[in-house]
CSV table of C-alpha atoms and ligand atoms in Angstrom, one decimal:
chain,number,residue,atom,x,y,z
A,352,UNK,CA,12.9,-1.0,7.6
A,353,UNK,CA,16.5,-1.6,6.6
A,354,UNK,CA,18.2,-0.8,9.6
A,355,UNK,CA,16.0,-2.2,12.5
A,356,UNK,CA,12.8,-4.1,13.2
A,357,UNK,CA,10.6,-1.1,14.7
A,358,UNK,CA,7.8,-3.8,15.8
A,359,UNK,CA,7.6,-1.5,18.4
A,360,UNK,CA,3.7,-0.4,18.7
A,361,UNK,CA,1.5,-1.7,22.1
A,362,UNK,CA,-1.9,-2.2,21.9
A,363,UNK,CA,-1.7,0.5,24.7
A,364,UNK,CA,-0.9,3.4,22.2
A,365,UNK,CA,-3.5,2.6,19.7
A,366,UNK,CA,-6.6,4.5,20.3
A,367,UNK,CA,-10.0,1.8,21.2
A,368,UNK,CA,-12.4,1.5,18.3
A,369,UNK,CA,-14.7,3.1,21.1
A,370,UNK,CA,-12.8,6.3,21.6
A,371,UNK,CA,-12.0,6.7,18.3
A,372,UNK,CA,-15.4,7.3,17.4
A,373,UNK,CA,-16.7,9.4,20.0
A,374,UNK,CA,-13.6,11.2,19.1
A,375,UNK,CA,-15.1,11.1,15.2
A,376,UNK,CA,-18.5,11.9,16.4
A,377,UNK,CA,-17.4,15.2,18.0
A,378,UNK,CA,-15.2,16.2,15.3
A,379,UNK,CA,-18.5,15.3,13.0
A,380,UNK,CA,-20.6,17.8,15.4
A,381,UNK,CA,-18.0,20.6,15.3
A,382,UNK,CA,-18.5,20.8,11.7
A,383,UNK,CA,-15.0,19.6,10.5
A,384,UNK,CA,-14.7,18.5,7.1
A,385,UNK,CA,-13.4,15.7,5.8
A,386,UNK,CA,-9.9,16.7,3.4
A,387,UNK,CA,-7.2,14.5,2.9
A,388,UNK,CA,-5.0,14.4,5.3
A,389,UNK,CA,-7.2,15.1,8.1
A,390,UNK,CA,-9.0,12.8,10.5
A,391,UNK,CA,-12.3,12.0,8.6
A,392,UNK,CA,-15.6,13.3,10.5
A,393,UNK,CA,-16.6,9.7,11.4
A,394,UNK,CA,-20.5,10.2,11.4
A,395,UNK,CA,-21.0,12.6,8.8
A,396,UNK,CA,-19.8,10.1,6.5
A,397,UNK,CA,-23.0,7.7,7.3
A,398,UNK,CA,-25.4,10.4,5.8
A,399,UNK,CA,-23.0,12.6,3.9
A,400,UNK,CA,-21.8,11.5,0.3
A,401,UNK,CA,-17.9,10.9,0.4
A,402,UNK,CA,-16.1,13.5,-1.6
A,403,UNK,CA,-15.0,10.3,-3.7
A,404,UNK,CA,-18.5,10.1,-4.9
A,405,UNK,CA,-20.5,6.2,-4.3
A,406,UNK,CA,-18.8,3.7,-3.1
A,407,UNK,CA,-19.9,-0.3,-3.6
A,408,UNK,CA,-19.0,-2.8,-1.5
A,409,UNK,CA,-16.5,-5.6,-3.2
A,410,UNK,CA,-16.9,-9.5,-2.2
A,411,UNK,CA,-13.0,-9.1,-2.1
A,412,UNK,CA,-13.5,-8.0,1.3
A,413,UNK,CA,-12.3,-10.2,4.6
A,414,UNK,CA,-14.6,-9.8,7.6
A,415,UNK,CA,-12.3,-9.3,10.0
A,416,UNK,CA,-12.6,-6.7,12.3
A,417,UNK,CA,-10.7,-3.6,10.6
A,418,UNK,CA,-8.0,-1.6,12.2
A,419,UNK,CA,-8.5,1.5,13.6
A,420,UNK,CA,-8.6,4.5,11.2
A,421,UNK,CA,-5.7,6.1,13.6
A,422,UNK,CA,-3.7,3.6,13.8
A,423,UNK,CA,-3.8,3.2,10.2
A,424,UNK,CA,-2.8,6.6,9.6
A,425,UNK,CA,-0.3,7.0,12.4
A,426,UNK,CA,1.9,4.2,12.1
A,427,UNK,CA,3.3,4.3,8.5
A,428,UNK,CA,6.3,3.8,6.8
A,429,UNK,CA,6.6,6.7,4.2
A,430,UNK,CA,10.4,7.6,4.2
A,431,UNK,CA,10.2,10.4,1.8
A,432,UNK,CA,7.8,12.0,5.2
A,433,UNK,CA,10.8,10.7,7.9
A,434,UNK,CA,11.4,7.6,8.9
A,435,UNK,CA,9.9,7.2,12.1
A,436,UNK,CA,6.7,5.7,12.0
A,437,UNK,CA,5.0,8.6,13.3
A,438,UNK,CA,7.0,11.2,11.0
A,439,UNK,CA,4.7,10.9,7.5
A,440,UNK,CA,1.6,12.2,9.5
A,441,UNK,CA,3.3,15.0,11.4
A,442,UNK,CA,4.7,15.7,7.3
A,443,UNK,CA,1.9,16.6,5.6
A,444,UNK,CA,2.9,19.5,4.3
A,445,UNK,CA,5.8,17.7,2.1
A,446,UNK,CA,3.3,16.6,-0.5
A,447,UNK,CA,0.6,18.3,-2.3
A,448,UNK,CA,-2.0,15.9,-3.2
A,449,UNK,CA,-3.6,18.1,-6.1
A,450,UNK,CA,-2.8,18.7,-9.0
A,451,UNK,CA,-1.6,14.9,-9.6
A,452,UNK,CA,-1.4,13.0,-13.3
A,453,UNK,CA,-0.2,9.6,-13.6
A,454,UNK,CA,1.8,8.9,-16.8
A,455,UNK,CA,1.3,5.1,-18.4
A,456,UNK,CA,4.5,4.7,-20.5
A,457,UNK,CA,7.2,2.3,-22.0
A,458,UNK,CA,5.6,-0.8,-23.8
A,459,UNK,CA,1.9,0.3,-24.3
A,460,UNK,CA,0.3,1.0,-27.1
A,461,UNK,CA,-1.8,4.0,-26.1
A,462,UNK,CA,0.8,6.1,-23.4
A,463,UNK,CA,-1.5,8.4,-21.6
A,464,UNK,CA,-1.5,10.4,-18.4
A,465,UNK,CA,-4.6,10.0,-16.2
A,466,UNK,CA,-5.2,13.2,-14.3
A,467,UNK,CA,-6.5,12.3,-10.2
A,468,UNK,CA,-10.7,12.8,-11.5
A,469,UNK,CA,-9.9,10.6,-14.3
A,470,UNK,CA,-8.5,7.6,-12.2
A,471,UNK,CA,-12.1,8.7,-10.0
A,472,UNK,CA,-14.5,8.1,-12.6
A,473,UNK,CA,-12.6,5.2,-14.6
A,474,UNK,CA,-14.3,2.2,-12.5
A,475,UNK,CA,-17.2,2.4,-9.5
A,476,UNK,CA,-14.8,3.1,-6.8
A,477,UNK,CA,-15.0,-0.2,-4.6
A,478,UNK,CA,-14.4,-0.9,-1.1
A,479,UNK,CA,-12.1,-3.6,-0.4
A,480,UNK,CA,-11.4,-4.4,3.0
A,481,UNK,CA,-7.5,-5.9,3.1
A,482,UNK,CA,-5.5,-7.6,5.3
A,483,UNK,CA,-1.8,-6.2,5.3
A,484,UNK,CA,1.8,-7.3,6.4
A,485,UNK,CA,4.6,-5.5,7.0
A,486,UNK,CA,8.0,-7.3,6.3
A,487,UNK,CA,8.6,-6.0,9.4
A,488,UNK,CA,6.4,-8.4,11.6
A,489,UNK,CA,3.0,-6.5,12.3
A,490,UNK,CA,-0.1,-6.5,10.3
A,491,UNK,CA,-3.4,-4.3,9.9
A,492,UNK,CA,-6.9,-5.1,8.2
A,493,UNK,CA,-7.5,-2.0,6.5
A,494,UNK,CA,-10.9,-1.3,3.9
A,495,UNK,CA,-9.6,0.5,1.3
A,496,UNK,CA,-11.5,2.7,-1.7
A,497,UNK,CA,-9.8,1.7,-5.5
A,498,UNK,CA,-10.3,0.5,-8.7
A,499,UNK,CA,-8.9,-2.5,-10.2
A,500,UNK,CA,-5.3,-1.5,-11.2
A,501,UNK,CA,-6.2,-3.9,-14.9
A,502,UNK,CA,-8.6,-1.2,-15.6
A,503,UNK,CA,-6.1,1.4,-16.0
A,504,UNK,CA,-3.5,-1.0,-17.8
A,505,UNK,CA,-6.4,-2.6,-20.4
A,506,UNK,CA,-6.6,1.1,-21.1
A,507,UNK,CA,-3.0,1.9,-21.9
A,508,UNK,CA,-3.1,-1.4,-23.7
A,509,UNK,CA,0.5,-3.0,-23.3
A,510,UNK,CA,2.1,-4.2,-25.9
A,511,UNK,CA,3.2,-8.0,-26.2
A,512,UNK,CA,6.6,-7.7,-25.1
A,513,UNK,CA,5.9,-6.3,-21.7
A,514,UNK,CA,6.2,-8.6,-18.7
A,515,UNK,CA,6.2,-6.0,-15.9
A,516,UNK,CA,4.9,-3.2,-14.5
A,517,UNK,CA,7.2,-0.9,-12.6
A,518,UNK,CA,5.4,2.1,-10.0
A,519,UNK,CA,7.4,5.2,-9.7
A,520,UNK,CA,6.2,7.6,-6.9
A,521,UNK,CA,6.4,11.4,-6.6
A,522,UNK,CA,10.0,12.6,-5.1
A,523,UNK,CA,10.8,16.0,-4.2
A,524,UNK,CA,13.9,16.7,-3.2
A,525,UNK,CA,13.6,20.4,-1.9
A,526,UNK,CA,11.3,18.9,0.7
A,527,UNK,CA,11.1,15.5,1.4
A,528,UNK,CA,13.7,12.6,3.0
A,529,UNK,CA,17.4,12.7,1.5
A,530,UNK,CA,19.7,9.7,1.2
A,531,UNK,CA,18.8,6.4,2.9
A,532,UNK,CA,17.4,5.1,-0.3
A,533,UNK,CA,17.8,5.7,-3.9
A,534,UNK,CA,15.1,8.2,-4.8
A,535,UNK,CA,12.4,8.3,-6.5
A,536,UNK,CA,10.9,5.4,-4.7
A,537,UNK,CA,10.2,2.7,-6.9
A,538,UNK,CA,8.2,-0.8,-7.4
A,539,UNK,CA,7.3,-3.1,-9.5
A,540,UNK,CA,5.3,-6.3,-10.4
A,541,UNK,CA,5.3,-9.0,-12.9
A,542,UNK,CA,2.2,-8.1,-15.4
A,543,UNK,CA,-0.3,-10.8,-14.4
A,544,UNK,CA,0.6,-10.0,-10.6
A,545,UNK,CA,-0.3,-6.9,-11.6
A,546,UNK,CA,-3.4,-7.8,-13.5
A,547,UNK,CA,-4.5,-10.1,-10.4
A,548,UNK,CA,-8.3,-8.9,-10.0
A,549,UNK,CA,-6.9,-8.5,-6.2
A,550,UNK,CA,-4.6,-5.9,-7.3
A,551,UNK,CA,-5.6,-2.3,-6.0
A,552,UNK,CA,-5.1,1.5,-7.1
A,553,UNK,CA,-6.3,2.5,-3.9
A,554,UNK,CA,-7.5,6.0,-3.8
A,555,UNK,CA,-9.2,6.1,-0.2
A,556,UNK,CA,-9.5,4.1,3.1
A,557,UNK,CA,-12.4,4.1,5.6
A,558,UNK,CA,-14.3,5.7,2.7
A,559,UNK,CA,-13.1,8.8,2.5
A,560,UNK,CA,-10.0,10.6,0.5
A,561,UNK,CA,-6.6,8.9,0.9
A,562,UNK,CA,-4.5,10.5,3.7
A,563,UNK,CA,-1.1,11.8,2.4
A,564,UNK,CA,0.7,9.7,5.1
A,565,UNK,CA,-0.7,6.6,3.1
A,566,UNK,CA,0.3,7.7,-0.2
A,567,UNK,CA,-1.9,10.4,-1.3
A,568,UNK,CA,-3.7,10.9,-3.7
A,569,UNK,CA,-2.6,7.5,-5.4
A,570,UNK,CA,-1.0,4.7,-4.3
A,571,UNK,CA,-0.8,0.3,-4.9
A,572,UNK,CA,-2.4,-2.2,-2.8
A,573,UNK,CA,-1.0,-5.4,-3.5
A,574,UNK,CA,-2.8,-7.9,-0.4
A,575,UNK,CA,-0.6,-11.3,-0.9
A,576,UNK,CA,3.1,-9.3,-0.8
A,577,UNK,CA,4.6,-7.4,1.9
A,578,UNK,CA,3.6,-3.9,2.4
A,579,UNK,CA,6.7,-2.5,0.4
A,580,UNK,CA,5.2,-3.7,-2.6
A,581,UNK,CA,2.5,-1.2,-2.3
A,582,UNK,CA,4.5,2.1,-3.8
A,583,UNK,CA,2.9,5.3,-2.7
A,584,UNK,CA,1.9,8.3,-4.4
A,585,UNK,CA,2.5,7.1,-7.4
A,586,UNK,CA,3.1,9.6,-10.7
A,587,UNK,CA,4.5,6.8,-13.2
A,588,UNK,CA,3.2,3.2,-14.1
A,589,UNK,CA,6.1,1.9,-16.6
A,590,UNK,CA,5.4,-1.3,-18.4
A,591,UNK,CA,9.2,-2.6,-19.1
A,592,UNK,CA,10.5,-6.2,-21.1
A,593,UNK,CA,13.2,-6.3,-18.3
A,594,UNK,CA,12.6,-6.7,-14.2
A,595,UNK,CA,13.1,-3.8,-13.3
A,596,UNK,CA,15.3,-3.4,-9.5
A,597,UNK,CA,13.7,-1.6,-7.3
A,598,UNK,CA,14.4,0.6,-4.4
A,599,UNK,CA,14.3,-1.5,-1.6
A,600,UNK,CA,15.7,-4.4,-3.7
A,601,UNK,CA,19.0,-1.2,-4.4
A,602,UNK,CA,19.3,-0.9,-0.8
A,603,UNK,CA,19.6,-4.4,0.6
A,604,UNK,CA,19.3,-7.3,-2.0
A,605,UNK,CA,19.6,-10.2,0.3
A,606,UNK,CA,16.7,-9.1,2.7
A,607,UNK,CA,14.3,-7.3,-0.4
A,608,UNK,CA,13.9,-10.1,-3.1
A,609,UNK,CA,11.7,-8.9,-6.1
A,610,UNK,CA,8.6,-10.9,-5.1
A,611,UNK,CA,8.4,-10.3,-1.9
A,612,UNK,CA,5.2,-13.0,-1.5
A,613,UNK,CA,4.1,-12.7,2.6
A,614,UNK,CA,5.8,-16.5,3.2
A,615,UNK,CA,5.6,-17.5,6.4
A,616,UNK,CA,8.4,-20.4,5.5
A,617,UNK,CA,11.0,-18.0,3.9
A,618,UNK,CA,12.9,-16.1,7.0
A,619,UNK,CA,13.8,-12.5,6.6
A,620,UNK,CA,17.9,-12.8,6.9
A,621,UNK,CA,17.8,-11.2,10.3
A,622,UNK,CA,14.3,-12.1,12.3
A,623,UNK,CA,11.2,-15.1,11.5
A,624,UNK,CA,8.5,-14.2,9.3
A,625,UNK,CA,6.4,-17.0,10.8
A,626,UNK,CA,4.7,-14.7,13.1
A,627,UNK,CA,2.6,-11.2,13.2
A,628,UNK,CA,1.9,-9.0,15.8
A,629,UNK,CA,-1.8,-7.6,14.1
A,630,UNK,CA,-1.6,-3.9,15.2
A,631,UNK,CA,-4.2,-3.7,18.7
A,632,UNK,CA,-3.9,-7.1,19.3
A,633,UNK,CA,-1.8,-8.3,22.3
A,634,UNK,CA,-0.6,-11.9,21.2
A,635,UNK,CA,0.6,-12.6,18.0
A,636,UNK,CA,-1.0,-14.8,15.3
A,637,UNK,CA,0.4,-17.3,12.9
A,638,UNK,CA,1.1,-15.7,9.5
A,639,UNK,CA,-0.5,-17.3,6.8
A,640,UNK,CA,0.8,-17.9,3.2
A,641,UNK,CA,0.5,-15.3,0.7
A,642,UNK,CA,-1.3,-13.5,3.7
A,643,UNK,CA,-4.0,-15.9,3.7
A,644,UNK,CA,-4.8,-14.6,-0.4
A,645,UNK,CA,-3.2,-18.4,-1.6
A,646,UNK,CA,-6.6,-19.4,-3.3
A,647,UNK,CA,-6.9,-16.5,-5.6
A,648,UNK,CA,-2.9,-16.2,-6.0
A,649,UNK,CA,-0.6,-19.7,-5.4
A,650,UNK,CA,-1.6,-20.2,-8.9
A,651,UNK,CA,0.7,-17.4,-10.1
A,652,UNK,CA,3.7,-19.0,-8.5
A,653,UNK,CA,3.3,-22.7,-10.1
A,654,UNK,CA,6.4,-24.4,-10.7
A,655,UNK,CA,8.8,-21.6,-9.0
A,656,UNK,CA,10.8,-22.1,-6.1
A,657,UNK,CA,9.5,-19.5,-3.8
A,658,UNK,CA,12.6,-19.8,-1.6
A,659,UNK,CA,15.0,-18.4,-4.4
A,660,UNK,CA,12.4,-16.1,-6.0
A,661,UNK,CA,11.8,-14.5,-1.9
B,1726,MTE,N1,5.9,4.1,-0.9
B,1726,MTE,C1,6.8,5.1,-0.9
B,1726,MTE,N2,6.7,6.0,-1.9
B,1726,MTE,N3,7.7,5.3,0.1
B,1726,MTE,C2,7.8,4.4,1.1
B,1726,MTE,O1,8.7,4.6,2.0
B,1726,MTE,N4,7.0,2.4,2.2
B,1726,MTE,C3,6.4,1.1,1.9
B,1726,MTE,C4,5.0,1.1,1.2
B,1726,MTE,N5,5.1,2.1,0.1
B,1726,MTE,C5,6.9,3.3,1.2
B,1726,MTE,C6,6.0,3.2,0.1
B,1726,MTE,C7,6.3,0.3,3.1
B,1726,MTE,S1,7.7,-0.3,3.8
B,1726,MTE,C8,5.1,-0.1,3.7
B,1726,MTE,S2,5.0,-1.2,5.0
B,1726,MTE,C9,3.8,0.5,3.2
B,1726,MTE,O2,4.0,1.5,2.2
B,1726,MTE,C10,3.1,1.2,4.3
B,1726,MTE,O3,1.8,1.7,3.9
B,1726,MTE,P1,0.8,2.3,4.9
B,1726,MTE,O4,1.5,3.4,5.6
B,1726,MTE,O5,-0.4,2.8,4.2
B,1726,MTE,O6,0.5,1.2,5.9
């Protein structure tokens, strides 16, 4: 992400919608079961509960026709898993999904830590089917399984002083990426970003358990900013007076602003940001402001110039 623009995936590599679910259906017969991780036995899950329990639908949802589940879990960027876009699903193994507990700390009244079946049972888990855009040009609709990230914070109930929320994800350095950026990884929003009923702790996609190449068990979904925004396998949600920097923001401040709003008007220093190439499609469609989310968000943004605060 830093060092090139790897907008480098053809339609032609991505598996048809068509193939994909044979390819489901088969697994399905063969008697596969869905874990994280693994490619989800597409049929089953019509007639089988998810092992996330019921799911409801949320009107959040665009209808747009959704990406495929292997692309979405074969083209990631995950640099503590490598940083090829094909290395976080070939490194699994680098991250065990269970036991996880996610510590709410700093300015909050009530500082908890939320084991994984916790997060499960805090809200219905919902469906919300997302468009996505990378900083680095492409896009992906993917229908992720969450709950409202405010439901977690209205628990930990922040104090008055704190006017962001900073994500800190899991980092282990025995096994996973060294170098290229300054590690853990971190994030962070302003508070009412973060309390945006848009806002996602997304604990599953295509109804089934998150894969670890997506940020297993736990990660942000955050629909309006680019996809960097959305911190992965998170095991710290940090409520803080001061913004806090975060990683990508360490590692190249004029090309990683804090906001970080999908704006198809602001450049990236080094290529447009006026375009996307939506991963399986051939030509490329116009990117739209706050990734076409600027009804339920713009009014975040009143009165700030969205060119300094990129
Ligand atoms: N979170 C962690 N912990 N490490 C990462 O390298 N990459 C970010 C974001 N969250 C990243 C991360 C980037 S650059 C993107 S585009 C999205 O995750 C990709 O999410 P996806 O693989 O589910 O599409």
């Amino acid at each position: 992400m830093l060092l090139r623009r790897p907008d480098d995936i053809l339609p032609s590599e991505i598996t048809p919608p068509g193939v994909y679910e044979d390819r489901r259906r088969f697994i399905a017969m063969a008697g596969s079961i869905a874990l994280a991780g693994a490619l989800p036995a597409g049929k089953a899950r019509a007639t089988t509960p998810s092992p996330l329990g019921p799911i409801v639908k949320s009107p959040l949802s665009t209808v747009e026709s959704q990406t495929a589940y292997k692309a979405i879990t074969t083209y990631n960027n995950f640099y503590e898993l490598g940083t090829d876009k094909g290395d976080p699903a070939l490194n699994t193994h680098k991250l065990k999904p269970t036991p996880w507990a996610v510590r709410i700390e700093g300015l909050v009244n009530k500082p908890r830590t939320f084991g994984i079946d916790e997060i499960l049972k805090l809200a219905p888990l919902e469906e919300r089917i997302y468009r996505m855009r990378c900083v680095e040009g492409w896009s992906m609709v993917i229908p992720w399984v969450g709950i409202p990230l405010a439901t977690l914070l209205k628990l930990a109930d922040p104090q008055g002083s704190a006017r962001f929320v900073e994500f800190i994800s899991h980092y282990d350095k025995a096994t996973m990426t060294r170098g290229v950026l300054d590690w853990p990884y971190n994030e962070a929003l302003r508070l009412d970003e973060a309390r945006h009923p848009l806002t996602l702790l997304a604990v599953g996609l295509y109804g089934e358990v998150l894969p670890i190449q997506n940020g297993a068990p736990v990660r942000l979904v955050v629909p309006w900013k680019y996809g960097f925004k959305s911190g992965k396998s998170i095991v710290a949600i940090r409520l803080t007076e001061k913004q806090p920097v975060t990683a990508w923001m360490k590692a190249g401040p004029s090309e990683y602003g804090f906001y970080s709003n999908v704006n198809p008007d602001v450049d990236h220093p080094r290529w447009s940001q006026a375009t996307e190439r939506r991963i399986g499609e051939f030509s490329k469609r116009k990117t739209l402001m706050f990734n076409g989310y600027a009804d339920q968000v713009a009014s975040l943004y009143t009165g700030m110039d969205l060119r300094r605060n990129f």
